[in-house]
Coordinates of C-alpha atoms and ligand atoms in Angstrom, one line a residue:
M788 CA 190.8 -38.8 56.5
K789 CA 190.7 -38.4 52.7
S790 CA 192.8 -40.4 50.2
I791 CA 193.9 -39.0 46.8
A792 CA 195.7 -41.7 44.9
E793 CA 198.7 -42.7 47.0
E794 CA 198.8 -39.6 49.1
I795 CA 196.8 -39.3 52.3
I796 CA 195.6 -36.2 54.0
I797 CA 195.1 -36.3 57.8
K798 CA 193.2 -33.5 59.4
G799 CA 194.1 -32.2 62.9
I800 CA 194.4 -29.0 64.8
S801 CA 196.9 -26.4 64.0
A802 CA 199.1 -25.9 67.1
S803 CA 201.8 -23.8 65.6
P804 CA 201.9 -22.1 62.2
G805 CA 204.4 -22.8 59.4
I806 CA 205.1 -25.5 56.8
C807 CA 207.7 -28.2 56.9
I808 CA 208.5 -31.1 54.6
G809 CA 210.6 -34.1 55.6
K810 CA 211.0 -37.6 56.8
A811 CA 208.9 -39.0 59.7
Y812 CA 210.6 -40.0 62.9
R813 CA 208.4 -42.0 65.2
V814 CA 208.7 -41.4 68.9
D815 CA 207.4 -44.7 70.3
R816 CA 207.0 -45.5 73.9
E817 CA 207.5 -49.2 74.0
G818 CA 206.3 -51.1 77.1
V819 CA 204.2 -48.2 78.3
E820 CA 200.9 -49.0 76.6
I821 CA 200.6 -52.8 77.4
V822 CA 200.4 -53.4 81.2
E823 CA 199.5 -56.6 83.0
K824 CA 197.6 -56.9 86.2
Y825 CA 198.8 -59.3 89.0
K826 CA 198.2 -59.8 92.7
I827 CA 200.7 -58.8 95.3
Q828 CA 200.8 -60.8 98.5
A829 CA 200.2 -58.9 101.7
K830 CA 203.8 -59.4 102.9
D831 CA 205.1 -57.9 99.7
L832 CA 202.9 -54.9 99.6
S833 CA 205.4 -52.5 101.2
N834 CA 208.1 -53.5 98.6
E835 CA 205.6 -52.8 95.8
V836 CA 205.0 -49.4 97.2
K837 CA 208.7 -48.8 97.5
R838 CA 209.1 -49.9 93.8
F839 CA 206.4 -47.3 92.9
K840 CA 208.2 -44.6 94.9
A841 CA 211.5 -45.4 93.3
A842 CA 209.9 -45.0 89.8
V843 CA 208.5 -41.6 90.9
K844 CA 211.9 -40.6 92.2
K845 CA 213.6 -41.6 89.0
S846 CA 211.1 -39.6 87.0
R847 CA 211.7 -36.7 89.3
D848 CA 215.5 -36.9 88.8
E849 CA 215.1 -37.1 85.0
L850 CA 212.9 -34.0 85.0
L851 CA 215.3 -32.1 87.3
G852 CA 218.1 -33.1 84.8
I853 CA 216.1 -31.7 81.9
L854 CA 215.2 -28.6 83.8
E855 CA 218.9 -27.9 84.5
K856 CA 219.8 -28.3 80.8
S857 CA 216.9 -26.3 79.4
P858 CA 218.0 -23.1 77.8
E859 CA 216.8 -20.2 80.0
E860 CA 215.3 -18.2 77.2
L861 CA 212.8 -20.9 76.4
Q862 CA 211.4 -20.4 79.9
H863 CA 209.4 -23.6 79.8
A864 CA 210.8 -24.4 83.2
H865 CA 207.6 -23.7 85.0
I866 CA 205.7 -26.2 82.9
L867 CA 208.3 -28.8 84.0
E868 CA 207.8 -27.6 87.5
T869 CA 204.1 -28.3 87.2
H870 CA 205.1 -31.8 86.2
L871 CA 207.4 -32.1 89.1
A872 CA 204.6 -31.0 91.4
L873 CA 202.2 -33.5 89.8
L874 CA 204.5 -36.4 90.5
K875 CA 203.8 -35.9 94.2
D876 CA 200.1 -34.8 93.8
K877 CA 197.7 -36.5 96.1
M878 CA 195.4 -37.3 93.2
L879 CA 198.1 -39.3 91.5
Y880 CA 200.8 -40.3 93.9
G881 CA 198.6 -40.7 97.0
R882 CA 195.9 -42.6 95.2
C883 CA 198.3 -45.0 93.5
I884 CA 199.8 -46.0 96.8
E885 CA 196.3 -46.4 98.3
T886 CA 195.2 -48.6 95.3
I887 CA 198.3 -50.8 95.6
K888 CA 197.6 -51.4 99.3
Q889 CA 193.8 -51.7 99.2
E890 CA 193.5 -53.8 96.1
N891 CA 196.7 -55.9 96.5
I892 CA 197.8 -55.2 93.0
N893 CA 201.0 -54.3 91.2
A894 CA 202.1 -50.7 90.8
E895 CA 201.7 -50.6 87.0
W896 CA 198.1 -51.7 87.2
A897 CA 197.3 -49.3 90.1
L898 CA 198.8 -46.4 88.1
K899 CA 196.8 -47.4 85.0
T900 CA 193.5 -47.5 87.1
V901 CA 194.1 -44.2 88.8
I902 CA 194.9 -42.5 85.5
S903 CA 191.9 -43.8 83.7
N904 CA 189.7 -42.6 86.6
L905 CA 191.4 -39.2 86.5
R906 CA 190.9 -39.0 82.7
E907 CA 187.1 -39.5 83.2
V908 CA 187.0 -36.7 85.8
F909 CA 188.8 -34.4 83.4
Q910 CA 186.5 -35.3 80.5
T911 CA 183.5 -34.1 82.5
M912 CA 185.0 -30.7 82.9
I913 CA 183.4 -28.0 80.8
D914 CA 186.3 -25.7 80.4
P915 CA 188.4 -26.8 77.3
Y916 CA 191.6 -25.5 78.8
L917 CA 191.1 -27.7 81.9
K918 CA 190.2 -30.7 79.7
E919 CA 193.5 -30.3 78.0
R920 CA 195.4 -30.1 81.3
S921 CA 194.6 -33.8 81.7
A922 CA 197.3 -34.3 79.1
D923 CA 199.9 -33.1 81.8
V924 CA 198.7 -35.7 84.2
V925 CA 198.8 -38.5 81.5
Q926 CA 202.3 -37.4 80.5
V927 CA 203.5 -37.5 84.1
A928 CA 202.0 -40.9 84.5
D929 CA 203.6 -42.2 81.2
N930 CA 206.9 -41.3 82.7
I931 CA 206.4 -43.1 85.9
M932 CA 205.1 -46.1 83.9
R933 CA 208.2 -46.1 81.8
N934 CA 210.4 -46.2 84.9
L935 CA 208.2 -49.0 86.4
T936 CA 208.4 -51.2 83.3
G937 CA 212.0 -50.4 82.6
A938 CA 211.1 -49.2 79.1
K939 CA 213.7 -47.0 77.4
Q940 CA 213.4 -43.3 77.6
V941 CA 212.7 -41.5 74.4
N942 CA 215.8 -39.5 73.7
I943 CA 214.8 -36.7 71.5
A944 CA 218.0 -34.8 72.2
A945 CA 220.0 -37.6 70.6
I946 CA 218.2 -37.5 67.2
K947 CA 220.9 -37.1 64.5
K948 CA 218.9 -36.6 61.3
R949 CA 216.7 -33.7 60.1
V950 CA 213.2 -35.1 60.8
I951 CA 209.6 -34.4 61.7
L952 CA 208.5 -36.1 65.0
V953 CA 205.4 -38.3 64.9
A954 CA 204.1 -39.2 68.4
Q955 CA 201.0 -40.2 70.2
D956 CA 201.7 -37.3 72.4
L957 CA 204.8 -35.3 73.4
S958 CA 205.3 -34.1 77.0
P959 CA 206.6 -30.6 77.6
A960 CA 209.7 -32.3 79.0
E961 CA 210.2 -34.0 75.6
T962 CA 209.3 -31.0 73.6
C963 CA 211.9 -28.9 75.6
Q964 CA 214.6 -31.3 74.3
I965 CA 213.9 -30.5 70.7
N966 CA 217.0 -29.4 68.9
L967 CA 215.9 -26.9 66.3
E968 CA 218.8 -27.9 64.0
R969 CA 217.4 -31.4 63.8
V970 CA 213.7 -31.3 64.3
K971 CA 211.7 -29.4 61.7
G972 CA 208.3 -29.8 63.3
F973 CA 206.1 -32.3 65.0
I974 CA 202.7 -33.9 64.8
T975 CA 200.8 -35.8 67.5
D976 CA 197.6 -37.9 67.8
R977 CA 196.5 -36.2 71.0
G978 CA 196.4 -32.6 72.2
G979 CA 194.6 -29.4 71.4
K980 CA 195.5 -25.8 70.7
A981 CA 195.8 -24.8 74.3
S982 CA 198.0 -27.8 75.3
H983 CA 201.3 -26.9 76.8
T984 CA 203.0 -28.8 74.0
G985 CA 201.3 -26.5 71.5
I986 CA 202.4 -23.5 73.5
I987 CA 206.0 -24.6 73.5
A988 CA 205.8 -25.3 69.7
R989 CA 204.7 -21.7 69.2
S990 CA 207.5 -20.4 71.3
L991 CA 210.1 -22.6 69.4
E992 CA 208.3 -21.3 66.2
I993 CA 208.2 -24.7 64.5
P994 CA 205.2 -26.0 62.7
A995 CA 203.0 -28.4 64.7
V996 CA 199.7 -30.2 64.1
V997 CA 198.1 -32.0 67.0
G998 CA 194.9 -34.0 67.7
L999 CA 195.4 -36.0 64.5
K1000 CA 194.1 -39.2 66.2
E1001 CA 195.5 -41.5 63.6
A1002 CA 199.0 -40.2 62.7
T1003 CA 200.9 -42.9 64.6
S1004 CA 198.7 -45.7 63.2
T1005 CA 199.2 -44.5 59.6
I1006 CA 202.7 -43.0 59.4
R1007 CA 205.8 -45.1 59.5
N1008 CA 209.5 -44.2 60.0
D1009 CA 211.0 -42.4 57.0
D1010 CA 207.7 -41.8 55.3
L1011 CA 207.8 -38.5 53.5
I1012 CA 205.3 -36.0 55.1
I1013 CA 204.2 -32.4 54.8
V1014 CA 203.1 -30.6 57.9
D1015 CA 200.9 -27.6 57.2
G1016 CA 200.7 -25.9 60.6
N1017 CA 198.7 -23.0 59.0
S1018 CA 195.7 -25.1 58.2
G1019 CA 196.2 -28.0 60.6
I1020 CA 196.8 -30.8 58.1
V1021 CA 199.4 -33.5 57.4
I1022 CA 200.0 -35.0 54.0
L1023 CA 201.5 -38.4 53.9
R1024 CA 203.3 -39.6 50.8
P1025 CA 202.6 -36.5 48.8
T1026 CA 202.4 -36.7 45.0
E1027 CA 205.0 -34.8 43.0
N1028 CA 202.4 -32.1 42.3
T1029 CA 201.5 -31.6 46.0
L1030 CA 205.2 -31.5 46.9
L1031 CA 205.9 -28.8 44.3
Q1032 CA 202.8 -26.8 45.5
Y1033 CA 203.9 -27.0 49.1
E1034 CA 207.5 -26.1 48.4
E1035 CA 206.2 -22.9 46.9
R1036 CA 203.7 -22.3 49.7
K1037 CA 206.5 -22.8 52.2
I1038 CA 208.7 -20.2 50.5
D1039 CA 205.8 -17.8 50.2
Y1040 CA 204.9 -18.2 53.9
E1041 CA 208.5 -17.7 55.0
E1042 CA 208.9 -14.6 52.9
Y1043 CA 205.6 -13.3 54.2
K1044 CA 206.6 -13.9 57.8
A1045 CA 210.1 -12.4 57.3
V1046 CA 208.5 -9.3 55.8
I1047 CA 206.0 -8.7 58.5
T1048 CA 208.2 -9.6 61.4
R1049 CA 211.2 -7.7 60.1
D1050 CA 209.6 -4.4 61.1
S1051 CA 207.4 -5.7 63.9
K1052 CA 209.6 -4.2 66.7
A1053 CA 209.3 -0.8 65.2
P1054 CA 206.4 1.4 66.4
A1055 CA 203.0 1.3 64.6
E1056 CA 202.7 4.8 63.2
S1057 CA 200.2 5.7 60.5
L1058 CA 201.1 7.6 57.3
D1059 CA 200.0 10.8 59.0
G1060 CA 202.0 10.2 62.1
V1061 CA 199.5 8.8 64.6
R1062 CA 201.0 6.2 66.9
L1063 CA 199.1 3.3 68.3
S1064 CA 200.2 0.8 70.9
V1065 CA 199.9 -2.7 69.6
M1066 CA 199.8 -5.0 72.5
G1067 CA 199.4 -8.8 73.2
N1068 CA 196.9 -10.8 75.1
I1069 CA 198.4 -13.6 77.2
E1070 CA 196.9 -16.4 79.3
L1071 CA 200.1 -17.9 80.6
P1072 CA 203.3 -16.2 81.7
E1073 CA 205.5 -18.1 79.2
E1074 CA 203.7 -16.5 76.3
V1075 CA 205.6 -13.2 77.2
F1076 CA 208.6 -14.2 75.2
A1077 CA 206.6 -14.9 72.0
L1078 CA 204.8 -11.6 72.6
L1079 CA 208.1 -9.7 72.7
N1080 CA 209.4 -11.5 69.6
Y1081 CA 206.3 -10.4 67.7
G1082 CA 207.0 -6.8 68.6
G1083 CA 204.3 -6.3 71.3
D1084 CA 204.4 -2.9 72.9
G1085 CA 203.1 -4.4 76.1
I1086 CA 200.5 -6.7 77.5
G1087 CA 197.0 -5.3 76.9
L1088 CA 195.2 -8.3 78.6
Y1089 CA 196.7 -10.8 81.0
R1090 CA 193.9 -13.3 81.6
T1091 CA 194.8 -14.3 85.1
E1092 CA 192.1 -17.0 85.6
F1093 CA 194.3 -19.7 84.1
Q1094 CA 196.3 -19.8 87.3
Y1095 CA 193.2 -20.8 89.2
F1096 CA 192.3 -23.8 87.0
N1097 CA 193.3 -27.4 87.3
R1098 CA 193.6 -27.4 91.1
T1099 CA 191.5 -28.0 94.1
D1100 CA 192.5 -24.9 96.1
F1101 CA 192.8 -21.2 95.3
P1102 CA 196.3 -19.9 94.6
G1103 CA 197.5 -17.8 97.6
E1104 CA 198.8 -14.2 97.5
D1105 CA 202.5 -15.1 97.4
E1106 CA 202.1 -17.6 94.6
L1107 CA 200.1 -15.0 92.5
F1108 CA 202.7 -12.3 93.4
D1109 CA 205.6 -14.5 92.1
K1110 CA 203.9 -15.1 88.8
Y1111 CA 202.9 -11.5 88.2
K1112 CA 206.3 -10.2 89.3
D1113 CA 208.0 -12.5 86.7
V1114 CA 205.8 -11.1 83.9
V1115 CA 206.1 -7.5 85.1
E1116 CA 209.9 -7.7 85.4
V1117 CA 210.4 -9.3 81.9
M1118 CA 208.1 -6.7 80.3
H1119 CA 209.5 -3.7 82.1
P1120 CA 209.2 -0.8 81.2
K1121 CA 206.4 -1.9 78.9
P1122 CA 202.9 -1.9 80.5
V1123 CA 201.3 -5.1 81.8
T1124 CA 197.5 -4.9 82.1
I1125 CA 196.5 -7.5 84.7
R1126 CA 192.9 -8.3 84.4
T1127 CA 191.4 -9.6 87.7
L1128 CA 189.8 -13.0 87.9
D1129 CA 187.3 -13.6 85.1
I1130 CA 185.9 -17.0 86.0
N1131 CA 182.7 -18.8 85.5
G1132 CA 180.5 -18.2 82.4
D1133 CA 182.3 -20.5 80.1
K1134 CA 185.3 -20.8 82.5
A1135 CA 184.1 -22.6 85.6
L1136 CA 186.6 -23.4 88.3
T1137 CA 187.4 -27.0 89.2
N1138 CA 187.2 -26.4 92.9
Q1139 CA 183.5 -25.6 92.9
F1140 CA 182.0 -29.1 92.8
N1141 CA 178.5 -28.0 93.5
Y1142 CA 178.6 -25.1 91.1
E1143 CA 175.8 -25.2 88.6
E1144 CA 174.0 -22.3 86.9
T1145 CA 171.2 -22.6 84.4
N1146 CA 172.6 -19.6 82.6
P1147 CA 176.3 -19.3 83.4
A1148 CA 177.0 -16.4 80.9
L1149 CA 174.5 -14.3 82.9
G1150 CA 175.6 -15.7 86.2
L1151 CA 178.1 -15.2 89.0
R1152 CA 181.0 -14.4 86.6
A1153 CA 184.1 -12.2 86.8
I1154 CA 183.7 -9.1 89.0
R1155 CA 180.4 -10.4 90.4
Y1156 CA 182.2 -13.5 91.6
C1157 CA 185.0 -11.5 93.1
L1158 CA 182.8 -9.1 95.0
K1159 CA 181.0 -12.2 96.5
K1160 CA 184.3 -13.8 97.5
P1161 CA 186.2 -10.9 99.0
Q1162 CA 189.0 -13.1 100.3
V1163 CA 189.8 -14.5 96.9
F1164 CA 189.6 -11.0 95.4
K1165 CA 191.7 -9.5 98.2
D1166 CA 194.5 -12.0 97.7
Q1167 CA 194.7 -11.2 94.1
L1168 CA 194.5 -7.4 94.6
R1169 CA 197.3 -7.5 97.1
A1170 CA 199.5 -9.6 94.8
I1171 CA 198.9 -7.2 91.9
L1172 CA 199.8 -4.1 94.1
R1173 CA 203.0 -5.8 95.3
A1174 CA 204.0 -6.8 91.7
A1175 CA 203.4 -3.2 90.7
T1176 CA 206.6 -2.2 92.5
F1177 CA 208.6 -4.1 89.8
G1178 CA 207.4 -2.4 86.7
N1179 CA 204.5 -0.8 84.8
V1180 CA 201.3 -2.4 85.9
R1181 CA 197.7 -1.5 85.2
I1182 CA 194.7 -3.2 86.7
L1183 CA 191.6 -4.1 84.7
F1184 CA 188.2 -5.1 86.1
P1185 CA 186.2 -7.5 83.9
M1186 CA 182.5 -7.5 83.1
I1187 CA 181.6 -4.3 84.8
S1188 CA 177.8 -3.8 84.3
T1189 CA 177.0 -1.2 87.0
Y1190 CA 178.6 1.8 88.6
F1191 CA 178.4 0.1 92.0
E1192 CA 180.8 -2.7 90.8
I1193 CA 183.5 -0.3 89.7
R1194 CA 183.2 1.7 92.9
E1195 CA 183.3 -1.5 95.1
A1196 CA 186.3 -2.9 93.1
T1197 CA 188.2 0.4 93.6
R1198 CA 187.3 0.5 97.3
M1199 CA 188.6 -3.0 97.8
L1200 CA 191.8 -2.1 95.9
D1201 CA 192.2 0.8 98.4
Q1202 CA 191.6 -1.6 101.3
A1203 CA 194.2 -4.0 99.9
A1204 CA 196.7 -1.2 99.8
E1205 CA 195.9 -0.2 103.4
S1206 CA 196.4 -3.7 104.6
L1207 CA 199.7 -4.0 102.8
E1208 CA 200.7 -0.7 104.4
K1209 CA 199.9 -2.2 107.8
N1210 CA 201.8 -5.3 107.1
G1211 CA 204.8 -3.2 106.1
L1212 CA 205.0 -4.9 102.6
P1213 CA 206.2 -2.9 99.6
Y1214 CA 203.4 -2.0 97.2
N1215 CA 202.4 0.5 94.5
R1216 CA 198.9 1.9 94.6
D1217 CA 199.7 4.5 92.0
I1218 CA 198.6 2.4 89.0
E1219 CA 196.1 3.0 86.3
I1220 CA 192.6 1.5 86.8
G1221 CA 190.5 0.3 83.9
A1222 CA 187.0 -1.1 83.3
M1223 CA 186.3 -3.6 80.6
I1224 CA 183.4 -2.6 78.5
E1225 CA 181.7 -5.8 77.5
V1226 CA 178.1 -5.4 78.7
P1227 CA 175.6 -3.0 77.0
S1228 CA 174.7 -1.3 80.4
A1229 CA 178.4 -0.3 80.7
V1230 CA 178.2 1.3 77.2
I1231 CA 175.2 3.3 78.2
M1232 CA 176.8 4.3 81.5
A1233 CA 180.2 5.0 80.0
D1234 CA 180.1 8.7 81.1
V1235 CA 179.5 7.7 84.7
L1236 CA 182.1 4.9 84.7
A1237 CA 184.7 7.1 83.1
E1238 CA 184.7 9.3 86.2
N1239 CA 186.1 6.4 88.2
V1240 CA 188.7 4.9 85.9
D1241 CA 191.8 5.9 83.9
F1242 CA 190.9 3.8 80.8
F1243 CA 188.3 1.6 79.2
S1244 CA 189.2 -1.6 77.4
I1245 CA 186.5 -2.9 75.1
G1246 CA 186.1 -6.7 75.3
T1247 CA 184.3 -7.3 72.0
N1248 CA 184.0 -11.1 72.5
D1249 CA 181.6 -10.5 75.3
L1250 CA 180.2 -7.2 74.1
I1251 CA 179.0 -9.0 70.9
Q1252 CA 177.7 -11.9 73.0
Y1253 CA 175.7 -9.7 75.3
S1254 CA 174.5 -7.1 72.8
L1255 CA 173.5 -9.4 70.0
A1256 CA 172.3 -12.2 72.3
I1257 CA 174.7 -14.7 70.8
D1258 CA 176.4 -17.4 72.9
R1259 CA 180.0 -16.9 71.9
G1260 CA 180.7 -20.7 72.3
N1261 CA 177.7 -22.0 70.4
E1262 CA 178.5 -23.0 66.9
Q1263 CA 174.8 -23.0 65.8
V1264 CA 174.8 -19.2 66.1
A1265 CA 178.4 -18.6 65.2
H1266 CA 177.4 -17.1 61.8
L1267 CA 175.5 -14.3 63.7
F1268 CA 178.6 -13.4 65.7
Q1269 CA 179.4 -10.3 63.7
P1270 CA 181.9 -7.6 65.0
L1271 CA 180.8 -5.5 62.0
D1272 CA 177.2 -5.4 63.0
P1273 CA 176.1 -1.7 62.9
A1274 CA 174.9 -2.0 66.5
I1275 CA 178.4 -2.9 67.6
I1276 CA 180.1 -0.2 65.6
R1277 CA 177.8 2.4 67.0
M1278 CA 178.5 1.2 70.6
L1279 CA 182.3 1.3 69.9
K1280 CA 182.0 4.9 68.6
H1281 CA 179.9 6.0 71.6
V1282 CA 182.3 4.6 74.1
A1283 CA 185.3 6.1 72.3
D1284 CA 183.6 9.5 72.1
V1285 CA 182.8 9.4 75.8
A1286 CA 186.4 8.4 76.6
R1287 CA 187.7 11.4 74.7
E1288 CA 185.3 13.8 76.2
K1289 CA 186.2 12.5 79.7
E1290 CA 189.9 12.5 78.8
I1291 CA 190.5 8.9 79.6
K1292 CA 192.2 6.3 77.3
I1293 CA 190.3 3.9 75.1
F1294 CA 191.7 0.4 74.3
M1295 CA 190.3 -2.7 72.7
C1296 CA 191.4 -6.3 73.7
G1297 CA 188.7 -8.5 72.2
E1298 CA 189.4 -10.6 69.1
M1299 CA 188.1 -7.8 66.9
A1300 CA 191.3 -5.9 67.5
G1301 CA 193.5 -8.6 65.9
T1302 CA 191.7 -8.8 62.6
P1303 CA 193.4 -6.7 59.9
H1304 CA 190.3 -5.6 58.0
H1305 CA 188.8 -4.1 61.2
V1306 CA 191.8 -1.8 61.6
P1307 CA 190.7 1.1 59.3
L1308 CA 187.5 1.2 61.3
L1309 CA 189.2 1.1 64.7
L1310 CA 191.6 3.9 63.7
G1311 CA 188.6 6.0 62.5
I1312 CA 186.9 5.4 65.9
G1313 CA 190.0 6.7 67.6
M1314 CA 191.4 3.7 69.6
D1315 CA 194.5 4.5 71.5
E1316 CA 195.6 0.9 71.9
L1317 CA 194.8 -2.5 70.3
S1318 CA 195.6 -5.8 72.1
M1319 CA 195.5 -9.2 70.5
N1320 CA 196.9 -12.7 70.1
P1321 CA 200.7 -12.1 69.9
Q1322 CA 201.0 -13.7 66.5
S1323 CA 198.7 -11.1 64.9
I1324 CA 200.8 -8.2 66.1
P1325 CA 203.2 -7.9 63.1
D1326 CA 200.3 -7.9 60.6
I1327 CA 198.2 -5.4 62.5
K1328 CA 201.3 -3.1 62.8
R1329 CA 201.8 -3.4 59.0
V1330 CA 198.2 -2.4 58.3
I1331 CA 198.4 0.6 60.7
R1332 CA 201.6 1.8 58.9
S1333 CA 199.8 1.8 55.6
L1334 CA 196.8 3.8 56.7
N1335 CA 196.1 7.5 57.0
V1336 CA 194.1 8.2 60.2
A1337 CA 192.5 11.3 58.8
D1338 CA 191.1 9.2 55.9
T1339 CA 189.8 6.6 58.3
R1340 CA 187.8 9.3 60.1
S1341 CA 185.9 10.2 57.0
F1342 CA 185.6 6.5 56.1
L1343 CA 183.9 6.0 59.5
K1344 CA 181.2 8.4 58.5
E1345 CA 180.4 6.2 55.5
V1346 CA 180.5 3.1 57.7
L1347 CA 177.9 4.6 60.0
T1348 CA 175.4 4.8 57.2
Q1349 CA 175.5 1.0 56.6
T1350 CA 172.7 -1.1 57.9
T1351 CA 174.2 -4.6 57.8
A1352 CA 177.5 -6.3 58.7
K1353 CA 177.7 -7.6 55.2
S1354 CA 177.5 -4.2 53.5
T1355 CA 180.0 -2.8 56.0
F1356 CA 182.4 -5.6 55.1
E1357 CA 181.9 -4.9 51.4
L1358 CA 182.6 -1.2 52.0
I1359 CA 185.9 -2.0 53.8
K1360 CA 186.9 -4.3 51.0
A1361 CA 186.1 -1.8 48.3
T1362 CA 188.0 1.0 50.2
Y1363 CA 191.0 -0.8 51.7
G1364 CA 191.0 -4.3 50.0
S1365 CA 194.3 -3.6 48.3
I1366 CA 196.3 -3.0 51.5
L1367 CA 194.7 -5.7 53.6
S1368 CA 196.0 -9.3 53.6
E1369 CA 194.5 -12.3 51.7
Q1370 CA 192.8 -13.3 55.0
M1371 CA 190.2 -10.7 54.3
Y1372 CA 188.9 -12.5 51.3
S1373 CA 188.7 -15.8 53.1
E1374 CA 186.9 -14.1 56.0
G1375 CA 184.6 -12.6 53.4
R1376 CA 183.9 -16.0 51.9
K1377 CA 182.7 -17.2 55.3
K1378 CA 180.0 -14.5 55.5
Ligands
PEP258 C1 186.4 -10.1 75.6 O1 185.3 -10.4 76.1 O2 186.4 -9.5 74.5 C2 187.6 -10.3 76.3 C3 188.8 -9.8 75.8 O3 187.6 -11.1 77.4 P1 187.5 -12.7 77.4 O4 187.6 -13.2 75.9 O5 188.5 -13.2 78.3 O6 186.1 -12.9 77.9
MG259 MG1 185.3 -10.9 78.2

């Protein structure tokens, strides 16, 4: 926290972009934080359990009420459904009842103990997404606690003024009640980028900064604050000067957004008439609506592993089918590229308590895991083939490093189709099959792999990691993680050339595809499709529309003469700097 005269700048994590300026409205949960412990006599234990069950039931009824009133287009319903399920989860519900009975203590204290134990368990998890899912459990517990203590429910829907919400945390249920005419944005002490609350903020398209740690201890009701969701900061009691500066920035940002989103639904066609599909990457089904809003031509990467996290069992075929079907139906007729389970590496599952690898990135990850766990794989393959009867589905196999893997994966897909046939269940085997190119051996063997698939999708996040020997999650070597390294560019060109020669399509779904200054290069290489974080879609489409593909092809020849990432970047800047956004210069400063 930094203090400039009377104004205070609090740094947090940007959860949803945009800028808003307004009065703070604190969302306090009185009575929930301070809880007393007392003994319950043996004869009163069953009443105490009943009191706990009644509080759970009340929380359930409240959630059902909110679910009913939630506007359908927001589609947060399934997050609330997760909360409904958590209310009765063994870890929470079962353990609280056990603790009341075994320790002869009051329900509030039992709930507090169970939650603090669960929090510890979540903290030991390596996966950041999973860590953040602990927020869901805490939010559910807060609700039960409120009903146990009789504290008043925070009624966000009843707010009458135009305000910015300031809270320790906001549950998805609370966030769903936000009235966009009243609430300009929100900030919270807790939470991270992947928290559900952040996801909802992005789909509501209001600025939000989370993980501020000290917002509620510093900001009072009616304090004037600026929320800068673009850089993840909050300014309390801004000076006249800062206020003026931010009012301008707000106008600039809104104009910029209006310009780039105005045309985002139109196709991305270059000046010389080459059309590219600009697709979105999603992790959770509810991101589909934002993706469509940003003008995505389809889903280029659906990272399905998120449905396997935060639970002790594997999702069954029917559960997977329901989720895929929802996404496929909403997107129809646009394509949905379902990537099969890519777990382990930096995304270990919770239900493998004895799972430990010295070198997880080189371990039993993605397709390797699936081929070793045929039942888990088969359930997913059957679910995908069944969902494929509802729209335009492609299947994508991750981390292919040998020909054997793609052959085995395809064989298992055929087997899954045969078993569905036997069971008399509708399915569609006539779908495109793709291999992710993210390991150097797959680049070298591209000609052989191409004989077995309909498309390649280059995963640059891993291709850079495995080619340049840089752990993608290690901030010590982050400066060496360079998509513009000549070795990477040559690999991309090789794979694209092979794809053309073998007449299969060539896509990219790694982060490299969503960065405007990479676009001239990717067009020159001849990519058919780029897939990215949905919010980047409008800007990438804008850049494509201002380029001439024929020019980018000759530009590529020049790029291939460069020997370093830095000189490649300088070359892009010198040639295309004027049509690329400001971001390019800030990226450049980082180099
Ligand atoms: C990649 O590696 O570039 C990719 C898109 O996959 P993920 O980031 O999920 O590993
Ligand atoms: Mg990858």
